[in-house]
């Protein structure tokens, strides 16, 4: 019996050792993964309330220490316009599901960084809020790209509006068309109307439909389309439309989307006809 007991104890110790080694190995792998992904780790203790930050999070936030005995000291580095939004879940009931937030940090050198924080709450058996654990990662470059894209879009919208251009697109995967408000105005369509193939066909001069639809049936043999056609508006008037589009293809060369602009060339067409009459 003593031998069996000794063997049992040795087996338990061996299993515990293997479990500890596996845990240590897992933690090392986790640390390497977090380091490689340039993630910071943080935690919040609501009872103190205090915060702890890993070296990566500390550097990202521009803090002097890894530990803040008073979590409200974090307000000193968070952009004033973002603090209330960031702090609100902690003053109220922190959600049961993981919470993702993005906020700005004003660093000691005056520079501003965008930080994304993902946190999950830990609760006891009674559901009482015990702590929050989460990660930080720097999204400054992504935010800068988004702002640059938004600025470019706004400039394009102004340019398109100033040039009285309409915008349109066609998605091959869904078969759906999109027309800007200006394009709908050219066609005399209500701004809230969904532009379908039937709506376009019914609006076009019967003699022009075949030429307009040909690229769609042929699969856009060219990467650029340029068509002039006539549109009958609901009030009976006719307008000449110039449509210029560019084809976007996937890696396999198949058409993914076509985007373009509409230009009302009715006055130009009238001037051309008047010039032709004068020449004759």
PDB file of C-alpha atoms in Angstrom:
ATOM      1  CA  UNK A   1       0.000   0.000   0.000  1.00  0.00           C
ATOM      2  CA  UNK A   2       2.812   2.387   0.857  1.00  0.00           C
ATOM      3  CA  UNK A   3       4.406   1.663  -2.508  1.00  0.00           C
ATOM      4  CA  UNK A   4       1.103   2.293  -4.310  1.00  0.00           C
ATOM      5  CA  UNK A   5       0.636   5.559  -2.388  1.00  0.00           C
ATOM      6  CA  UNK A   6       4.161   6.650  -3.280  1.00  0.00           C
ATOM      7  CA  UNK A   7       3.597   5.813  -6.927  1.00  0.00           C
ATOM      8  CA  UNK A   8       0.284   7.716  -6.893  1.00  0.00           C
ATOM      9  CA  UNK A   9       1.950  10.796  -5.355  1.00  0.00           C
ATOM     10  CA  UNK A  10       4.789  10.610  -7.892  1.00  0.00           C
ATOM     11  CA  UNK A  11       2.248  10.334 -10.702  1.00  0.00           C
ATOM     12  CA  UNK A  12       0.316  13.360  -9.391  1.00  0.00           C
ATOM     13  CA  UNK A  13       3.509  15.394  -9.134  1.00  0.00           C
ATOM     14  CA  UNK A  14       4.513  14.359 -12.660  1.00  0.00           C
ATOM     15  CA  UNK A  15       1.104  15.335 -14.078  1.00  0.00           C
ATOM     16  CA  UNK A  16       1.204  18.644 -12.223  1.00  0.00           C
ATOM     17  CA  UNK A  17       4.678  19.324 -13.606  1.00  0.00           C
ATOM     18  CA  UNK A  18       3.547  18.576 -17.149  1.00  0.00           C
ATOM     19  CA  UNK A  19       0.528  20.861 -16.683  1.00  0.00           C
ATOM     20  CA  UNK A  20       2.769  23.653 -15.373  1.00  0.00           C
ATOM     21  CA  UNK A  21       5.180  23.223 -18.292  1.00  0.00           C
ATOM     22  CA  UNK A  22       2.302  23.259 -20.802  1.00  0.00           C
ATOM     23  CA  UNK A  23       0.899  26.400 -19.173  1.00  0.00           C
ATOM     24  CA  UNK A  24       4.310  28.078 -19.220  1.00  0.00           C
ATOM     25  CA  UNK A  25       4.765  27.145 -22.882  1.00  0.00           C
ATOM     26  CA  UNK A  26       1.312  28.489 -23.728  1.00  0.00           C
ATOM     27  CA  UNK A  27       2.043  31.767 -21.930  1.00  0.00           C
ATOM     28  CA  UNK A  28       5.353  32.141 -23.829  1.00  0.00           C
ATOM     29  CA  UNK A  29       3.562  31.550 -27.132  1.00  0.00           C
ATOM     30  CA  UNK A  30       0.900  34.070 -26.157  1.00  0.00           C
ATOM     31  CA  UNK A  31       3.526  36.663 -25.233  1.00  0.00           C
ATOM     32  CA  UNK A  32       5.296  36.150 -28.570  1.00  0.00           C
ATOM     33  CA  UNK A  33       2.022  36.422 -30.485  1.00  0.00           C
ATOM     34  CA  UNK A  34       1.041  39.598 -28.659  1.00  0.00           C
ATOM     35  CA  UNK A  35       4.487  41.092 -29.183  1.00  0.00           C
ATOM     36  CA  UNK A  36       4.498  40.190 -32.872  1.00  0.00           C
ATOM     37  CA  UNK A  37       1.074  41.728 -33.348  1.00  0.00           C
ATOM     38  CA  UNK A  38       2.221  44.868 -31.493  1.00  0.00           C
ATOM     39  CA  UNK A  39      -0.664  44.594 -29.061  1.00  0.00           C
ATOM     40  CA  UNK A  40      -0.765  46.152 -25.634  1.00  0.00           C
ATOM     41  CA  UNK A  41      -2.477  44.525 -22.653  1.00  0.00           C
ATOM     42  CA  UNK A  42      -4.423  46.367 -19.974  1.00  0.00           C
ATOM     43  CA  UNK A  43      -6.680  45.680 -17.020  1.00  0.00           C
ATOM     44  CA  UNK A  44      -9.058  47.699 -14.853  1.00  0.00           C
ATOM     45  CA  UNK A  45      -9.939  47.039 -11.220  1.00  0.00           C
ATOM     46  CA  UNK A  46     -13.229  48.796 -10.346  1.00  0.00           C
ATOM     47  CA  UNK A  47     -12.753  48.377  -6.595  1.00  0.00           C
ATOM     48  CA  UNK A  48      -9.654  50.617  -6.382  1.00  0.00           C
ATOM     49  CA  UNK A  49     -10.280  51.895  -9.090  1.00  0.00           C
ATOM     50  CA  UNK A  50      -6.914  51.276 -10.727  1.00  0.00           C
ATOM     51  CA  UNK A  51      -5.447  50.376 -14.113  1.00  0.00           C
ATOM     52  CA  UNK A  52      -2.482  48.281 -15.165  1.00  0.00           C
ATOM     53  CA  UNK A  53      -0.804  48.521 -18.573  1.00  0.00           C
ATOM     54  CA  UNK A  54       1.795  46.393 -20.310  1.00  0.00           C
ATOM     55  CA  UNK A  55       4.930  48.112 -21.628  1.00  0.00           C
ATOM     56  CA  UNK A  56       3.397  48.319 -25.103  1.00  0.00           C
ATOM     57  CA  UNK A  57       0.197  49.939 -23.812  1.00  0.00           C
ATOM     58  CA  UNK A  58       2.166  52.284 -21.550  1.00  0.00           C
ATOM     59  CA  UNK A  59       4.307  53.461 -24.480  1.00  0.00           C
ATOM     60  CA  UNK A  60       1.293  53.770 -26.751  1.00  0.00           C
ATOM     61  CA  UNK A  61      -0.582  55.953 -24.263  1.00  0.00           C
ATOM     62  CA  UNK A  62       2.511  57.964 -23.352  1.00  0.00           C
ATOM     63  CA  UNK A  63       2.349  57.062 -19.645  1.00  0.00           C
ATOM     64  CA  UNK A  64       5.253  57.163 -17.203  1.00  0.00           C
ATOM     65  CA  UNK A  65       4.223  54.068 -15.239  1.00  0.00           C
ATOM     66  CA  UNK A  66       2.587  50.716 -15.920  1.00  0.00           C
ATOM     67  CA  UNK A  67       0.257  51.176 -12.971  1.00  0.00           C
ATOM     68  CA  UNK A  68      -2.259  53.940 -12.262  1.00  0.00           C
ATOM     69  CA  UNK A  69      -3.489  53.782  -8.681  1.00  0.00           C
ATOM     70  CA  UNK A  70      -6.331  56.096  -9.696  1.00  0.00           C
ATOM     71  CA  UNK A  71      -7.825  55.157 -13.064  1.00  0.00           C
ATOM     72  CA  UNK A  72      -9.152  58.694 -13.449  1.00  0.00           C
ATOM     73  CA  UNK A  73      -5.563  59.835 -14.050  1.00  0.00           C
ATOM     74  CA  UNK A  74      -5.976  58.326 -17.514  1.00  0.00           C
ATOM     75  CA  UNK A  75      -8.075  61.399 -18.354  1.00  0.00           C
ATOM     76  CA  UNK A  76      -4.848  63.427 -18.437  1.00  0.00           C
ATOM     77  CA  UNK A  77      -3.664  61.681 -21.626  1.00  0.00           C
ATOM     78  CA  UNK A  78      -6.981  61.057 -23.403  1.00  0.00           C
ATOM     79  CA  UNK A  79      -8.213  63.688 -25.870  1.00  0.00           C
ATOM     80  CA  UNK A  80     -10.825  65.883 -24.105  1.00  0.00           C
ATOM     81  CA  UNK A  81     -13.431  65.189 -26.774  1.00  0.00           C
ATOM     82  CA  UNK A  82     -13.111  61.412 -26.279  1.00  0.00           C
ATOM     83  CA  UNK A  83     -12.928  61.056 -22.503  1.00  0.00           C
ATOM     84  CA  UNK A  84     -16.651  60.969 -21.694  1.00  0.00           C
ATOM     85  CA  UNK A  85     -17.309  58.329 -24.352  1.00  0.00           C
ATOM     86  CA  UNK A  86     -14.389  56.231 -23.123  1.00  0.00           C
ATOM     87  CA  UNK A  87     -15.308  56.499 -19.435  1.00  0.00           C
ATOM     88  CA  UNK A  88     -19.091  56.073 -19.776  1.00  0.00           C
ATOM     89  CA  UNK A  89     -19.191  52.232 -19.630  1.00  0.00           C
ATOM     90  CA  UNK A  90     -17.181  52.252 -16.385  1.00  0.00           C
ATOM     91  CA  UNK A  91     -19.427  54.774 -14.639  1.00  0.00           C
ATOM     92  CA  UNK A  92     -22.515  52.827 -15.682  1.00  0.00           C
ATOM     93  CA  UNK A  93     -22.960  49.078 -16.123  1.00  0.00           C
ATOM     94  CA  UNK A  94     -20.152  47.617 -18.175  1.00  0.00           C
ATOM     95  CA  UNK A  95     -21.710  45.438 -20.907  1.00  0.00           C
ATOM     96  CA  UNK A  96     -21.575  41.669 -20.629  1.00  0.00           C
ATOM     97  CA  UNK A  97     -20.241  41.291 -24.163  1.00  0.00           C
ATOM     98  CA  UNK A  98     -16.743  42.494 -25.222  1.00  0.00           C
ATOM     99  CA  UNK A  99     -16.645  46.237 -25.879  1.00  0.00           C
ATOM    100  CA  UNK A 100     -14.588  47.847 -28.650  1.00  0.00           C
ATOM    101  CA  UNK A 101     -13.815  51.581 -28.590  1.00  0.00           C
ATOM    102  CA  UNK A 102     -11.514  53.963 -30.444  1.00  0.00           C
ATOM    103  CA  UNK A 103     -10.127  57.142 -28.907  1.00  0.00           C
ATOM    104  CA  UNK A 104      -7.353  59.681 -29.276  1.00  0.00           C
ATOM    105  CA  UNK A 105      -4.361  60.068 -26.991  1.00  0.00           C
ATOM    106  CA  UNK A 106      -2.421  63.323 -26.615  1.00  0.00           C
ATOM    107  CA  UNK A 107       1.190  62.290 -26.097  1.00  0.00           C
ATOM    108  CA  UNK A 108       3.757  64.319 -24.092  1.00  0.00           C
ATOM    109  CA  UNK A 109       5.290  65.691 -27.312  1.00  0.00           C
ATOM    110  CA  UNK A 110       1.875  67.022 -28.396  1.00  0.00           C
ATOM    111  CA  UNK A 111       1.371  64.342 -31.028  1.00  0.00           C
ATOM    112  CA  UNK A 112      -1.989  62.600 -31.318  1.00  0.00           C
ATOM    113  CA  UNK A 113      -2.370  58.837 -31.706  1.00  0.00           C
ATOM    114  CA  UNK A 114      -5.528  56.862 -32.331  1.00  0.00           C
ATOM    115  CA  UNK A 115      -5.905  53.820 -30.071  1.00  0.00           C
ATOM    116  CA  UNK A 116      -8.362  50.954 -30.408  1.00  0.00           C
ATOM    117  CA  UNK A 117      -9.277  49.230 -27.130  1.00  0.00           C
ATOM    118  CA  UNK A 118     -11.079  45.915 -26.798  1.00  0.00           C
ATOM    119  CA  UNK A 119     -12.134  44.859 -23.302  1.00  0.00           C
ATOM    120  CA  UNK A 120     -14.161  42.103 -21.680  1.00  0.00           C
ATOM    121  CA  UNK A 121     -15.617  42.125 -18.172  1.00  0.00           C
ATOM    122  CA  UNK A 122     -15.119  39.406 -15.568  1.00  0.00           C
ATOM    123  CA  UNK A 123     -17.984  38.827 -13.115  1.00  0.00           C
ATOM    124  CA  UNK A 124     -18.450  36.604 -10.082  1.00  0.00           C
ATOM    125  CA  UNK A 125     -21.164  33.967  -9.684  1.00  0.00           C
ATOM    126  CA  UNK A 126     -23.635  36.632  -8.606  1.00  0.00           C
ATOM    127  CA  UNK A 127     -22.879  38.682 -11.730  1.00  0.00           C
ATOM    128  CA  UNK A 128     -21.004  41.412  -9.867  1.00  0.00           C
ATOM    129  CA  UNK A 129     -18.439  43.354 -11.877  1.00  0.00           C
ATOM    130  CA  UNK A 130     -14.927  42.222 -10.832  1.00  0.00           C
ATOM    131  CA  UNK A 131     -12.500  43.463 -13.492  1.00  0.00           C
ATOM    132  CA  UNK A 132     -11.973  44.259 -17.163  1.00  0.00           C
ATOM    133  CA  UNK A 133      -9.164  42.778 -19.239  1.00  0.00           C
ATOM    134  CA  UNK A 134      -8.332  43.919 -22.732  1.00  0.00           C
ATOM    135  CA  UNK A 135      -5.905  44.799 -25.481  1.00  0.00           C
ATOM    136  CA  UNK A 136      -4.742  48.007 -27.151  1.00  0.00           C
ATOM    137  CA  UNK A 137      -3.497  48.522 -30.689  1.00  0.00           C
ATOM    138  CA  UNK A 138      -2.429  51.598 -32.621  1.00  0.00           C
ATOM    139  CA  UNK A 139      -4.836  52.533 -35.458  1.00  0.00           C
ATOM    140  CA  UNK A 140      -3.375  55.963 -36.224  1.00  0.00           C
ATOM    141  CA  UNK A 141      -2.302  55.064 -39.758  1.00  0.00           C
ATOM    142  CA  UNK A 142      -5.681  53.539 -40.534  1.00  0.00           C
ATOM    143  CA  UNK A 143      -7.480  56.630 -39.214  1.00  0.00           C
ATOM    144  CA  UNK A 144      -5.219  58.893 -41.290  1.00  0.00           C
ATOM    145  CA  UNK A 145      -6.012  56.834 -44.390  1.00  0.00           C
ATOM    146  CA  UNK A 146      -9.743  57.021 -43.636  1.00  0.00           C
ATOM    147  CA  UNK A 147      -9.585  60.799 -43.175  1.00  0.00           C
ATOM    148  CA  UNK A 148      -7.590  61.180 -46.394  1.00  0.00           C
ATOM    149  CA  UNK A 149     -10.120  59.032 -48.261  1.00  0.00           C
ATOM    150  CA  UNK A 150     -13.025  61.026 -46.821  1.00  0.00           C
ATOM    151  CA  UNK A 151     -11.333  64.278 -47.835  1.00  0.00           C
ATOM    152  CA  UNK A 152     -10.766  62.933 -51.353  1.00  0.00           C
ATOM    153  CA  UNK A 153     -14.411  61.880 -51.580  1.00  0.00           C
ATOM    154  CA  UNK A 154     -15.611  65.289 -50.438  1.00  0.00           C
ATOM    155  CA  UNK A 155     -13.412  66.989 -53.002  1.00  0.00           C
ATOM    156  CA  UNK A 156     -14.656  64.627 -55.692  1.00  0.00           C
ATOM    157  CA  UNK A 157     -18.274  65.299 -54.683  1.00  0.00           C
ATOM    158  CA  UNK A 158     -17.657  69.050 -54.961  1.00  0.00           C
ATOM    159  CA  UNK A 159     -15.956  68.636 -58.326  1.00  0.00           C
ATOM    160  CA  UNK A 160     -18.757  66.432 -59.638  1.00  0.00           C
ATOM    161  CA  UNK A 161     -21.405  68.838 -58.344  1.00  0.00           C
ATOM    162  CA  UNK A 162     -19.601  71.844 -59.775  1.00  0.00           C
ATOM    163  CA  UNK A 163     -19.296  70.177 -63.172  1.00  0.00           C
ATOM    164  CA  UNK A 164     -22.970  69.092 -63.096  1.00  0.00           C
ATOM    165  CA  UNK A 165     -21.935  65.467 -63.473  1.00  0.00           C
ATOM    166  CA  UNK A 166     -24.012  62.482 -62.454  1.00  0.00           C
ATOM    167  CA  UNK A 167     -22.485  59.329 -61.001  1.00  0.00           C
ATOM    168  CA  UNK A 168     -23.484  55.735 -61.666  1.00  0.00           C
ATOM    169  CA  UNK A 169     -22.280  52.200 -61.022  1.00  0.00           C
ATOM    170  CA  UNK A 170     -23.256  48.639 -61.861  1.00  0.00           C
ATOM    171  CA  UNK A 171     -22.426  45.616 -59.679  1.00  0.00           C
ATOM    172  CA  UNK A 172     -22.077  42.410 -61.692  1.00  0.00           C
ATOM    173  CA  UNK A 173     -22.374  40.158 -58.638  1.00  0.00           C
ATOM    174  CA  UNK A 174     -25.787  41.526 -57.622  1.00  0.00           C
ATOM    175  CA  UNK A 175     -26.942  42.931 -60.961  1.00  0.00           C
ATOM    176  CA  UNK A 176     -27.870  46.174 -59.214  1.00  0.00           C
ATOM    177  CA  UNK A 177     -27.378  49.684 -60.537  1.00  0.00           C
ATOM    178  CA  UNK A 178     -26.800  52.851 -58.542  1.00  0.00           C
ATOM    179  CA  UNK A 179     -27.499  56.382 -59.811  1.00  0.00           C
ATOM    180  CA  UNK A 180     -26.620  59.600 -57.999  1.00  0.00           C
ATOM    181  CA  UNK A 181     -29.279  62.269 -57.469  1.00  0.00           C
ATOM    182  CA  UNK A 182     -27.886  64.267 -60.385  1.00  0.00           C
ATOM    183  CA  UNK A 183     -28.146  61.264 -62.726  1.00  0.00           C
ATOM    184  CA  UNK A 184     -31.729  60.667 -61.635  1.00  0.00           C
ATOM    185  CA  UNK A 185     -32.515  64.326 -62.326  1.00  0.00           C
ATOM    186  CA  UNK A 186     -31.140  63.935 -65.862  1.00  0.00           C
ATOM    187  CA  UNK A 187     -33.495  61.002 -66.395  1.00  0.00           C
ATOM    188  CA  UNK A 188     -36.378  62.820 -64.705  1.00  0.00           C
ATOM    189  CA  UNK A 189     -36.672  60.089 -62.079  1.00  0.00           C
ATOM    190  CA  UNK A 190     -37.747  60.526 -58.447  1.00  0.00           C
ATOM    191  CA  UNK A 191     -34.710  60.744 -56.149  1.00  0.00           C
ATOM    192  CA  UNK A 192     -36.011  57.927 -53.942  1.00  0.00           C
ATOM    193  CA  UNK A 193     -36.543  55.530 -56.859  1.00  0.00           C
ATOM    194  CA  UNK A 194     -34.421  52.393 -57.172  1.00  0.00           C
ATOM    195  CA  UNK A 195     -32.891  52.374 -60.629  1.00  0.00           C
ATOM    196  CA  UNK A 196     -33.334  48.930 -62.175  1.00  0.00           C
ATOM    197  CA  UNK A 197     -32.522  47.664 -65.667  1.00  0.00           C
ATOM    198  CA  UNK A 198     -36.222  47.966 -66.556  1.00  0.00           C
ATOM    199  CA  UNK A 199     -36.326  51.604 -65.426  1.00  0.00           C
ATOM    200  CA  UNK A 200     -33.300  52.440 -67.564  1.00  0.00           C
ATOM    201  CA  UNK A 201     -34.646  50.595 -70.609  1.00  0.00           C
ATOM    202  CA  UNK A 202     -38.038  52.289 -70.343  1.00  0.00           C
ATOM    203  CA  UNK A 203     -36.341  55.694 -70.143  1.00  0.00           C
ATOM    204  CA  UNK A 204     -34.106  55.264 -73.196  1.00  0.00           C
ATOM    205  CA  UNK A 205     -34.985  55.995 -76.814  1.00  0.00           C
ATOM    206  CA  UNK A 206     -35.849  52.603 -78.391  1.00  0.00           C
ATOM    207  CA  UNK A 207     -33.194  53.080 -81.079  1.00  0.00           C
ATOM    208  CA  UNK A 208     -30.456  53.553 -78.440  1.00  0.00           C
ATOM    209  CA  UNK A 209     -31.168  50.685 -76.034  1.00  0.00           C
ATOM    210  CA  UNK A 210     -29.286  48.076 -78.064  1.00  0.00           C
ATOM    211  CA  UNK A 211     -26.097  50.174 -78.128  1.00  0.00           C
ATOM    212  CA  UNK A 212     -26.311  51.010 -74.421  1.00  0.00           C
ATOM    213  CA  UNK A 213     -26.916  47.396 -73.307  1.00  0.00           C
ATOM    214  CA  UNK A 214     -24.422  45.759 -75.689  1.00  0.00           C
ATOM    215  CA  UNK A 215     -21.371  45.962 -73.345  1.00  0.00           C
ATOM    216  CA  UNK A 216     -23.351  44.300 -70.547  1.00  0.00           C
ATOM    217  CA  UNK A 217     -24.364  41.341 -72.715  1.00  0.00           C
ATOM    218  CA  UNK A 218     -20.869  41.020 -74.185  1.00  0.00           C
ATOM    219  CA  UNK A 219     -19.182  41.163 -70.763  1.00  0.00           C
ATOM    220  CA  UNK A 220     -17.381  44.463 -71.356  1.00  0.00           C
ATOM    221  CA  UNK A 221     -14.703  43.525 -73.878  1.00  0.00           C
ATOM    222  CA  UNK A 222     -13.074  46.920 -73.293  1.00  0.00           C
ATOM    223  CA  UNK A 223     -12.111  48.459 -69.948  1.00  0.00           C
ATOM    224  CA  UNK A 224     -13.625  51.777 -70.952  1.00  0.00           C
ATOM    225  CA  UNK A 225     -17.098  52.528 -72.297  1.00  0.00           C
ATOM    226  CA  UNK A 226     -18.165  55.772 -73.927  1.00  0.00           C
ATOM    227  CA  UNK A 227     -21.737  56.098 -75.195  1.00  0.00           C
ATOM    228  CA  UNK A 228     -24.111  58.898 -76.224  1.00  0.00           C
ATOM    229  CA  UNK A 229     -27.818  58.189 -76.112  1.00  0.00           C
ATOM    230  CA  UNK A 230     -31.239  59.789 -75.776  1.00  0.00           C
ATOM    231  CA  UNK A 231     -33.505  59.700 -72.713  1.00  0.00           C
ATOM    232  CA  UNK A 232     -37.224  60.464 -72.651  1.00  0.00           C
ATOM    233  CA  UNK A 233     -38.201  62.135 -69.399  1.00  0.00           C
ATOM    234  CA  UNK A 234     -41.669  61.595 -67.840  1.00  0.00           C
ATOM    235  CA  UNK A 235     -42.716  65.111 -68.960  1.00  0.00           C
ATOM    236  CA  UNK A 236     -42.136  64.099 -72.582  1.00  0.00           C
ATOM    237  CA  UNK A 237     -38.929  66.072 -73.138  1.00  0.00           C
ATOM    238  CA  UNK A 238     -35.877  64.370 -74.570  1.00  0.00           C
ATOM    239  CA  UNK A 239     -32.331  64.770 -73.260  1.00  0.00           C
ATOM    240  CA  UNK A 240     -29.025  63.619 -74.711  1.00  0.00           C
ATOM    241  CA  UNK A 241     -26.779  61.852 -72.190  1.00  0.00           C
ATOM    242  CA  UNK A 242     -23.058  61.151 -72.501  1.00  0.00           C
ATOM    243  CA  UNK A 243     -22.014  58.172 -70.378  1.00  0.00           C
ATOM    244  CA  UNK A 244     -18.365  57.450 -69.593  1.00  0.00           C
ATOM    245  CA  UNK A 245     -17.468  54.390 -67.520  1.00  0.00           C
ATOM    246  CA  UNK A 246     -14.458  52.386 -66.332  1.00  0.00           C
ATOM    247  CA  UNK A 247     -14.475  48.629 -65.739  1.00  0.00           C
ATOM    248  CA  UNK A 248     -13.090  47.116 -62.528  1.00  0.00           C
ATOM    249  CA  UNK A 249     -12.000  43.475 -62.785  1.00  0.00           C
ATOM    250  CA  UNK A 250     -11.032  40.836 -60.225  1.00  0.00           C
ATOM    251  CA  UNK A 251      -7.738  38.954 -60.174  1.00  0.00           C
ATOM    252  CA  UNK A 252      -9.108  36.460 -62.695  1.00  0.00           C
ATOM    253  CA  UNK A 253      -9.975  39.205 -65.163  1.00  0.00           C
ATOM    254  CA  UNK A 254     -13.742  38.922 -64.687  1.00  0.00           C
ATOM    255  CA  UNK A 255     -15.771  42.122 -64.473  1.00  0.00           C
ATOM    256  CA  UNK A 256     -16.578  43.002 -60.877  1.00  0.00           C
ATOM    257  CA  UNK A 257     -18.013  46.489 -61.195  1.00  0.00           C
ATOM    258  CA  UNK A 258     -18.429  49.362 -63.624  1.00  0.00           C
ATOM    259  CA  UNK A 259     -18.316  52.972 -62.396  1.00  0.00           C
ATOM    260  CA  UNK A 260     -18.870  56.099 -64.418  1.00  0.00           C
ATOM    261  CA  UNK A 261     -20.320  59.553 -64.883  1.00  0.00           C
ATOM    262  CA  UNK A 262     -23.239  61.034 -66.800  1.00  0.00           C
ATOM    263  CA  UNK A 263     -23.111  64.357 -68.611  1.00  0.00           C
ATOM    264  CA  UNK A 264     -26.145  66.120 -70.065  1.00  0.00           C
ATOM    265  CA  UNK A 265     -25.056  67.073 -73.609  1.00  0.00           C
ATOM    266  CA  UNK A 266     -28.471  68.162 -74.904  1.00  0.00           C
ATOM    267  CA  UNK A 267     -27.344  71.739 -75.558  1.00  0.00           C
ATOM    268  CA  UNK A 268     -24.211  70.552 -77.326  1.00  0.00           C
ATOM    269  CA  UNK A 269     -26.236  68.234 -79.531  1.00  0.00           C
ATOM    270  CA  UNK A 270     -28.631  71.078 -80.362  1.00  0.00           C
ATOM    271  CA  UNK A 271     -25.675  73.319 -81.263  1.00  0.00           C
ATOM    272  CA  UNK A 272     -24.208  70.570 -83.473  1.00  0.00           C
ATOM    273  CA  UNK A 273     -27.506  70.143 -85.299  1.00  0.00           C
ATOM    274  CA  UNK A 274     -27.836  73.907 -85.743  1.00  0.00           C
ATOM    275  CA  UNK A 275     -24.301  74.077 -87.126  1.00  0.00           C
ATOM    276  CA  UNK A 276     -25.046  71.190 -89.504  1.00  0.00           C
ATOM    277  CA  UNK A 277     -28.183  72.989 -90.725  1.00  0.00           C
ATOM    278  CA  UNK A 278     -26.207  76.184 -91.256  1.00  0.00           C
ATOM    279  CA  UNK A 279     -23.572  74.304 -93.279  1.00  0.00           C
ATOM    280  CA  UNK A 280     -26.200  72.684 -95.417  1.00  0.00           C
TER     281      UNK A 280
END
